[in-house]
Amino acid sequence: MNLLHSIVSPALLAAEGSNGKWLPADINEVIWGSLAFLIVATLLVKFGKAPIVNGLKARSDRIAEHLGEAAAAREAAEAERDRIKAALADSDSEAARIVEDARRAADQLGIDTAARTETEIAALRERAGADLAATRMQATADLSGELSRLALGAAEEVVASSLDDATQQRLIDDYISQVGAQN
Amino acid sequence: MSDAQISAYADAAYGIAAAEGNIGEVEDELFRLGRVLQTNDELRGTLTDAHLPVERRAQIVEDLLDGKATRTTVSFVSMLVSAGRIGDLAAIAEAMAQRSAASRGEAVAEVRSAVPLTDAQLADLARALKARTNIDVTIRNVVDPTVMGGVVTQIGDSVLDGSVRTRLNQLREAF
C-alpha cells in the first residue's frame, strides 16, 4: 500500500496542479489512468513482487551471513588474541621459571662449590700437615742418624788413636780374664 | 770344594807330615800360608789363574817358600796348585789343624787380635779355654787389624767376641 500511495500521490498532485482541483476535469482520464495504473500495479505485484522479495531476502541472507562470518571471524580473532595473550603470559611465566631455576641452580652450584672447596682445602691442609709431620720425623731421624754416624765415627777415631800397645795388652788380658771367669 | 774333599786333603797332609815327623811345623806353615792367600788377592789370583801354566804357578810357590818352609809343605802346596785346589788351602789347613788337635785330644781355637798375643797370653788363654771347654786347646793366633782391639776366639761353631770392633758395631746398632 505504501508503494501504491507513493506512485499515485505524485499523479494526483500533478493533476491538481493542472486545473487547480483535486481530480482532473476529465473523469475518463481518471478512470483510464486509474485502470492503467491498477493494471501496471497488478502486473508489478504479480510478476515483480517475488523477485524483489527474493532479492531482498537473498540480500538480507547475505548480509546476515556476512554478519555471521564477521562475528565468527571476530570471535576467532578474539580467541587468537586470548591464546596469544595466554601464550605470552605462559612464556613470561616460563621465562621467569627458567630464570628462577637458573638462579637456584647457580645458588646451589655456588653452595656446592664452596662446600667442595672447603672440603678440598681441609683435605689439603690435613695432607700437608701429615706430610710436614712425616718430613719432620724423617728429617729428625736422618739428622739423628747422621749425628750418630758422625759421633760413632769420631768415637771410632778416638778409640783407634787411644789403642796404644799398653791398651791393646790390657784389652787382651781383660778378655782372657773374662773367658776364664765365665766357667 | 766339598767338606769331604777338604777333609781328605787335610788327612793326606796330616799323614804325610806324620810320616815325615814334622806335623807341628807343616800344620803351622800351611795355616800361615792359608792366611796369606786369604788376605793377598794378587797372590791368590795368580796361583788360581787357569790361564797360567801349572808349571809356572808351581814354580812361583817354590820360589815363594824356598828356604822359608819345610820340604813337605812346599811339596804339598805345589800339589794343590797342580790339582787346582790352592784356593782351598785355608780350609784344608784349618781341617788339618783340627785333625791334628783331635789326634792329640785337643781342639783348635782361632784367635784373632789386632796385635800378636805374647806367649804368656797364649798360655793363659789356652788355660782359660780349657777351663771353659774341659778340653785342651791349641791356639792359632791370627793378627787381624779389623779387630781394632781385644780378641775374637772361634772354637768350632762357638765364637767368643771381645773385640773393640764388635763393641763399636753394637753401639752403632743401638743408635
Short mmCIF file of C-alpha atoms in Angstrom, two decimals:
data_model
loop_
_atom_site.label_atom_id
_atom_site.label_comp_id
_atom_site.label_asym_id
_atom_site.label_seq_id
_atom_site.Cartn_x
_atom_site.Cartn_y
_atom_site.Cartn_z
CA MET A 1 0.00 0.00 0.00
CA ASN A 2 2.79 2.36 0.73
CA LEU A 3 4.17 1.68 -2.71
CA LEU A 4 0.80 2.33 -4.33
CA HIS A 5 0.42 5.51 -2.41
CA SER A 6 3.83 6.66 -3.36
CA ILE A 7 3.03 6.02 -7.02
CA VAL A 8 -0.48 7.61 -7.03
CA SER A 9 0.28 10.65 -4.95
CA PRO A 10 2.56 12.39 -7.45
CA ALA A 11 -0.02 11.82 -10.13
CA LEU A 12 -2.71 13.38 -8.04
CA LEU A 13 -0.52 16.27 -7.21
CA ALA A 14 0.35 16.71 -10.85
CA ALA A 15 -3.33 16.57 -11.73
CA GLU A 16 -4.14 19.10 -9.07
CA GLY A 17 -1.61 21.36 -10.40
CA SER A 18 -3.02 21.46 -13.96
CA ASN A 19 -6.55 22.70 -13.15
CA GLY A 20 -6.35 23.58 -9.56
CA LYS A 21 -8.62 20.80 -8.43
CA TRP A 22 -8.04 17.58 -6.79
CA LEU A 23 -9.28 15.44 -9.70
CA PRO A 24 -8.70 16.14 -13.34
CA ALA A 25 -11.63 17.64 -15.19
CA ASP A 26 -11.87 14.67 -17.46
CA ILE A 27 -13.15 11.83 -15.36
CA ASN A 28 -12.31 9.29 -18.10
CA GLU A 29 -8.80 10.21 -17.88
CA VAL A 30 -9.04 9.46 -14.22
CA ILE A 31 -10.71 6.20 -14.86
CA TRP A 32 -8.35 5.06 -17.61
CA GLY A 33 -5.44 6.34 -15.74
CA SER A 34 -6.51 4.55 -12.64
CA LEU A 35 -7.23 1.43 -14.60
CA ALA A 36 -3.88 1.52 -16.28
CA PHE A 37 -2.34 2.12 -13.00
CA LEU A 38 -4.12 -0.79 -11.46
CA ILE A 39 -3.06 -3.00 -14.34
CA VAL A 40 0.51 -1.96 -14.06
CA ALA A 41 0.33 -2.30 -10.31
CA THR A 42 -1.22 -5.72 -10.57
CA LEU A 43 1.40 -6.83 -13.06
CA LEU A 44 4.11 -5.44 -10.85
CA VAL A 45 2.65 -7.20 -7.83
CA LYS A 46 2.09 -10.41 -9.75
CA PHE A 47 5.38 -10.62 -11.56
CA GLY A 48 7.77 -8.31 -9.68
CA LYS A 49 6.98 -8.99 -6.05
CA ALA A 50 8.57 -12.40 -5.83
CA PRO A 51 11.90 -11.44 -7.45
CA ILE A 52 12.04 -8.29 -5.42
CA VAL A 53 11.19 -10.13 -2.20
CA ASN A 54 13.59 -12.88 -3.07
CA GLY A 55 16.29 -10.42 -3.95
CA LEU A 56 15.71 -8.56 -0.75
CA LYS A 57 15.66 -11.81 1.19
CA ALA A 58 18.78 -13.04 -0.52
CA ARG A 59 20.46 -9.80 0.21
CA SER A 60 19.31 -9.98 3.81
CA ASP A 61 20.62 -13.52 3.99
CA ARG A 62 23.94 -12.49 2.52
CA ILE A 63 24.15 -9.62 4.89
CA ALA A 64 23.22 -11.94 7.78
CA GLU A 65 25.75 -14.45 6.53
CA HIS A 66 28.38 -11.79 6.25
CA LEU A 67 27.47 -10.58 9.70
CA GLY A 68 27.80 -14.16 10.99
CA GLU A 69 31.08 -14.62 9.27
CA ALA A 70 32.26 -11.32 10.64
CA ALA A 71 31.13 -12.35 14.11
CA ALA A 72 32.85 -15.71 13.73
CA ALA A 73 35.96 -14.01 12.44
CA ARG A 74 35.80 -11.63 15.31
CA GLU A 75 35.35 -14.48 17.77
CA ALA A 76 38.23 -16.31 16.14
CA ALA A 77 40.33 -13.19 16.29
CA GLU A 78 39.40 -12.69 19.89
CA ALA A 79 40.19 -16.35 20.61
CA GLU A 80 43.51 -15.98 18.84
CA ARG A 81 44.15 -12.82 20.76
CA ASP A 82 43.33 -14.59 24.01
CA ARG A 83 45.51 -17.51 23.01
CA ILE A 84 48.38 -15.21 22.14
CA LYS A 85 47.88 -13.37 25.39
CA ALA A 86 47.85 -16.65 27.27
CA ALA A 87 50.89 -17.81 25.36
CA LEU A 88 52.63 -14.57 26.13
CA ALA A 89 51.66 -14.94 29.74
CA ASP A 90 52.85 -18.56 29.71
CA SER A 91 56.08 -17.59 28.01
CA ASP A 92 56.60 -14.87 30.58
CA SER A 93 55.98 -17.28 33.42
CA GLU A 94 58.14 -19.93 31.72
CA ALA A 95 60.89 -17.38 31.27
CA ALA A 96 60.51 -16.36 34.88
CA ARG A 97 60.57 -20.01 35.95
CA ILE A 98 63.66 -20.68 33.85
CA VAL A 99 65.35 -17.63 35.29
CA GLU A 100 64.36 -18.69 38.77
CA ASP A 101 65.59 -22.25 38.16
CA ALA A 102 68.82 -20.88 36.76
CA ARG A 103 69.21 -18.64 39.78
CA ARG A 104 68.54 -21.55 42.13
CA ALA A 105 70.94 -23.78 40.18
CA ALA A 106 73.57 -21.05 40.33
CA ASP A 107 73.00 -20.60 44.04
CA GLN A 108 73.19 -24.36 44.63
CA LEU A 109 76.26 -24.60 42.43
CA GLY A 110 77.86 -21.86 44.43
CA ILE A 111 76.99 -23.61 47.67
CA ASP A 112 78.23 -26.96 46.39
CA THR A 113 81.39 -25.42 45.01
CA ALA A 114 82.05 -23.63 48.26
CA ALA A 115 81.45 -26.82 50.24
CA ARG A 116 83.64 -28.86 47.92
CA THR A 117 86.33 -26.23 48.02
CA GLU A 118 86.19 -26.20 51.80
CA THR A 119 86.44 -29.99 51.85
CA GLU A 120 89.36 -29.97 49.46
CA ILE A 121 91.09 -27.23 51.42
CA ALA A 122 90.60 -29.21 54.62
CA ALA A 123 91.94 -32.37 52.95
CA LEU A 124 94.90 -30.49 51.51
CA ARG A 125 95.59 -28.90 54.86
CA GLU A 126 95.40 -32.27 56.59
CA ARG A 127 97.60 -33.91 53.98
CA ALA A 128 100.07 -31.07 54.13
CA GLY A 129 100.12 -31.40 57.91
CA ALA A 130 100.72 -35.12 57.68
CA ASP A 131 103.43 -34.62 55.06
CA LEU A 132 105.02 -31.96 57.18
CA ALA A 133 104.95 -34.20 60.24
CA ALA A 134 106.37 -37.12 58.26
CA THR A 135 109.03 -34.88 56.76
CA ARG A 136 109.86 -33.54 60.20
CA MET A 137 110.12 -37.06 61.60
CA GLN A 138 112.21 -38.19 58.65
CA ALA A 139 114.46 -35.16 58.96
CA THR A 140 114.79 -35.77 62.68
CA ALA A 141 115.61 -39.42 62.07
CA ASP A 142 118.06 -38.51 59.32
CA LEU A 143 119.67 -35.89 61.50
CA SER A 144 119.81 -38.30 64.41
CA GLY A 145 121.31 -40.97 62.17
CA GLU A 146 123.81 -38.55 60.74
CA LEU A 147 124.74 -37.30 64.20
CA SER A 148 125.07 -40.89 65.38
CA ARG A 149 127.22 -41.73 62.39
CA LEU A 150 129.42 -38.70 62.98
CA ALA A 151 129.57 -39.34 66.70
CA LEU A 152 130.42 -43.00 66.17
CA GLY A 153 132.96 -42.08 63.52
CA ALA A 154 134.54 -39.62 65.92
CA ALA A 155 134.37 -42.15 68.73
CA GLU A 156 136.00 -44.75 66.46
CA GLU A 157 138.75 -42.32 65.62
CA VAL A 158 139.27 -41.56 69.31
CA VAL A 159 139.25 -45.24 70.22
CA ALA A 160 141.64 -46.12 67.39
CA SER A 161 144.03 -43.38 68.39
CA SER A 162 143.89 -44.40 72.04
CA LEU A 163 144.63 -48.06 71.31
CA ASP A 164 148.32 -47.96 72.02
CA ASP A 165 150.26 -51.10 72.80
CA ALA A 166 149.60 -50.90 76.51
CA THR A 167 145.89 -50.58 75.90
CA GLN A 168 145.95 -53.48 73.45
CA GLN A 169 147.69 -55.66 76.03
CA ARG A 170 145.23 -54.62 78.72
CA LEU A 171 142.29 -55.41 76.45
CA ILE A 172 143.72 -58.86 75.71
CA ASP A 173 144.38 -59.52 79.39
CA ASP A 174 140.86 -58.40 80.26
CA TYR A 175 139.48 -60.71 77.59
CA ILE A 176 141.45 -63.66 78.91
CA SER A 177 140.25 -62.91 82.41
CA GLN A 178 136.64 -62.76 81.23
CA VAL A 179 136.94 -66.04 79.35
CA GLY A 180 138.41 -67.68 82.40
CA ALA A 181 135.76 -66.19 84.65
CA GLN A 182 132.85 -67.48 82.56
CA ASN A 183 133.25 -71.12 83.58
CA MET B 1 135.16 -77.97 47.19
CA SER B 2 133.04 -80.16 49.43
CA ASP B 3 133.74 -80.77 53.09
CA ALA B 4 134.60 -84.38 52.32
CA GLN B 5 137.25 -83.33 49.77
CA ILE B 6 138.70 -80.78 52.15
CA SER B 7 138.83 -83.41 54.88
CA ALA B 8 140.52 -85.86 52.50
CA TYR B 9 143.20 -83.34 51.53
CA ALA B 10 143.68 -82.47 55.23
CA ASP B 11 144.04 -86.14 56.15
CA ALA B 12 146.59 -86.56 53.34
CA ALA B 13 148.60 -83.58 54.55
CA TYR B 14 148.42 -84.86 58.11
CA GLY B 15 149.53 -88.32 57.02
CA ILE B 16 152.49 -87.01 55.02
CA ALA B 17 153.56 -84.69 57.86
CA ALA B 18 153.20 -87.51 60.36
CA ALA B 19 155.32 -89.74 58.15
CA GLU B 20 157.93 -87.02 57.88
CA GLY B 21 157.72 -86.30 61.62
CA ASN B 22 157.04 -82.59 61.32
CA ILE B 23 153.31 -82.31 61.91
CA GLY B 24 153.60 -79.19 64.01
CA GLU B 25 155.72 -77.32 61.51
CA VAL B 26 153.69 -78.31 58.47
CA GLU B 27 150.47 -77.51 60.28
CA ASP B 28 151.75 -74.08 61.24
CA GLU B 29 153.18 -73.31 57.80
CA LEU B 30 150.02 -74.34 55.98
CA PHE B 31 147.95 -72.28 58.38
CA ARG B 32 150.06 -69.17 57.83
CA LEU B 33 150.18 -69.59 54.07
CA GLY B 34 146.44 -70.06 54.02
CA ARG B 35 146.01 -66.76 55.87
CA VAL B 36 148.35 -65.04 53.40
CA LEU B 37 146.31 -66.34 50.47
CA GLN B 38 143.12 -65.12 52.12
CA THR B 39 144.43 -61.61 52.53
CA ASN B 40 146.56 -61.29 49.39
CA ASP B 41 144.25 -61.08 46.40
CA GLU B 42 147.10 -60.73 43.90
CA LEU B 43 148.86 -63.88 45.06
CA ARG B 44 145.62 -65.83 45.24
CA GLY B 45 144.63 -64.62 41.78
CA THR B 46 147.99 -65.64 40.33
CA LEU B 47 148.02 -69.12 41.87
CA THR B 48 144.42 -69.81 40.82
CA ASP B 49 144.75 -68.30 37.32
CA ALA B 50 143.90 -71.13 34.93
CA HIS B 51 145.47 -69.21 32.04
CA LEU B 52 148.91 -69.57 33.62
CA PRO B 53 150.62 -72.95 33.08
CA VAL B 54 150.58 -75.19 36.14
CA GLU B 55 154.37 -75.45 36.00
CA ARG B 56 154.64 -71.68 36.17
CA ARG B 57 152.35 -71.46 39.18
CA ALA B 58 154.15 -74.32 40.92
CA GLN B 59 157.44 -72.54 40.29
CA ILE B 60 156.03 -69.42 41.94
CA VAL B 61 155.24 -71.49 45.05
CA GLU B 62 158.71 -72.98 45.03
CA ASP B 63 160.29 -69.54 44.78
CA LEU B 64 157.99 -68.07 47.41
CA LEU B 65 158.55 -70.78 50.03
CA ASP B 66 162.11 -71.71 49.24
CA GLY B 67 164.06 -71.72 52.49
CA LYS B 68 161.05 -70.47 54.43
CA ALA B 69 159.08 -73.70 54.80
CA THR B 70 159.67 -77.40 55.12
CA ARG B 71 160.02 -79.51 52.02
CA THR B 72 156.82 -81.29 52.99
CA THR B 73 154.87 -78.03 53.00
CA VAL B 74 156.33 -76.89 49.67
CA SER B 75 155.56 -80.21 48.01
CA PHE B 76 152.02 -80.30 49.37
CA VAL B 77 151.27 -76.75 48.27
CA SER B 78 152.73 -77.46 44.82
CA MET B 79 150.47 -80.47 44.61
CA LEU B 80 147.45 -78.30 45.49
CA VAL B 81 148.43 -75.84 42.75
CA SER B 82 148.69 -78.68 40.23
CA ALA B 83 145.32 -80.04 41.32
CA GLY B 84 143.70 -76.60 41.13
CA ARG B 85 142.87 -76.70 44.85
CA ILE B 86 145.17 -73.96 46.10
CA GLY B 87 142.16 -71.68 46.67
CA ASP B 88 141.04 -74.08 49.40
CA LEU B 89 144.34 -74.06 51.25
CA ALA B 90 142.99 -72.12 54.25
CA ALA B 91 140.14 -74.58 54.72
CA ILE B 92 142.49 -77.54 54.29
CA ALA B 93 144.93 -76.09 56.80
CA GLU B 94 142.08 -75.50 59.24
CA ALA B 95 140.86 -79.07 58.80
CA MET B 96 144.38 -80.42 59.20
CA ALA B 97 144.84 -78.41 62.41
CA GLN B 98 141.61 -79.83 63.77
CA ARG B 99 142.63 -83.30 62.67
CA SER B 100 145.99 -82.88 64.37
CA ALA B 101 144.44 -81.44 67.50
CA ALA B 102 141.88 -84.23 67.58
CA SER B 103 144.66 -86.78 67.39
CA ARG B 104 146.11 -85.20 70.50
CA GLY B 105 142.72 -84.96 72.18
CA GLU B 106 142.70 -81.22 71.71
CA ALA B 107 140.58 -78.58 69.98
CA VAL B 108 141.82 -75.80 67.73
CA ALA B 109 140.94 -72.24 68.60
CA GLU B 110 141.43 -69.50 66.06
CA VAL B 111 142.25 -66.36 67.97
CA ARG B 112 142.12 -63.08 66.05
CA SER B 113 143.63 -59.96 67.57
CA ALA B 114 144.94 -56.60 66.39
CA VAL B 115 148.36 -57.31 67.84
CA PRO B 116 150.03 -60.70 68.37
CA LEU B 117 149.44 -62.34 71.73
CA THR B 118 152.50 -62.93 73.85
CA ASP B 119 153.45 -66.47 74.79
CA ALA B 120 152.21 -65.83 78.29
CA GLN B 121 148.88 -64.55 76.96
CA LEU B 122 148.59 -67.58 74.66
CA ALA B 123 149.22 -69.89 77.59
CA ASP B 124 146.76 -68.04 79.82
CA LEU B 125 144.12 -68.06 77.08
CA ALA B 126 144.71 -71.78 76.46
CA ARG B 127 144.16 -72.46 80.15
CA ALA B 128 141.07 -70.27 80.24
CA LEU B 129 139.62 -72.01 77.19
CA LYS B 130 140.42 -75.43 78.64
CA ALA B 131 138.69 -74.48 81.83
CA ARG B 132 135.72 -73.36 79.77
CA THR B 133 135.52 -76.36 77.38
CA ASN B 134 137.14 -79.07 79.53
CA ILE B 135 139.45 -79.99 76.65
CA ASP B 136 142.96 -78.95 75.75
CA VAL B 137 143.07 -76.18 73.17
CA THR B 138 145.63 -75.46 70.50
CA ILE B 139 145.60 -71.76 69.70
CA ARG B 140 146.16 -70.31 66.26
CA ASN B 141 146.75 -66.60 66.67
CA VAL B 142 145.81 -64.53 63.61
CA VAL B 143 146.69 -60.84 63.50
CA ASP B 144 143.66 -59.03 62.11
CA PRO B 145 143.73 -55.21 62.16
CA THR B 146 139.98 -55.04 61.61
CA VAL B 147 139.54 -56.30 65.15
CA MET B 148 140.93 -52.91 66.28
CA GLY B 149 141.45 -54.14 69.86
CA GLY B 150 140.63 -57.09 72.09
CA VAL B 151 140.27 -60.68 70.89
CA VAL B 152 137.86 -62.86 68.90
CA THR B 153 138.13 -66.59 69.56
CA GLN B 154 136.43 -69.27 67.49
CA ILE B 155 136.35 -72.91 68.62
CA GLY B 156 134.29 -75.00 66.26
CA ASP B 157 130.99 -73.22 65.94
CA SER B 158 131.42 -71.18 69.13
CA VAL B 159 132.62 -67.57 68.95
CA LEU B 160 133.81 -65.55 71.94
CA ASP B 161 133.87 -61.98 70.68
CA GLY B 162 135.62 -59.41 72.85
CA SER B 163 136.75 -57.08 70.07
CA VAL B 164 136.56 -53.32 70.05
CA ARG B 165 135.15 -53.51 66.53
CA THR B 166 132.16 -55.53 67.69
CA ARG B 167 131.52 -53.17 70.58
CA LEU B 168 131.53 -50.20 68.20
CA ASN B 169 129.16 -52.04 65.88
CA GLN B 170 126.84 -52.79 68.78
CA LEU B 171 126.96 -49.13 69.75
CA ARG B 172 126.15 -48.16 66.16
CA GLU B 173 123.17 -50.52 66.08
CA ALA B 174 121.96 -49.16 69.43
CA PHE B 175 121.59 -45.74 67.81
#
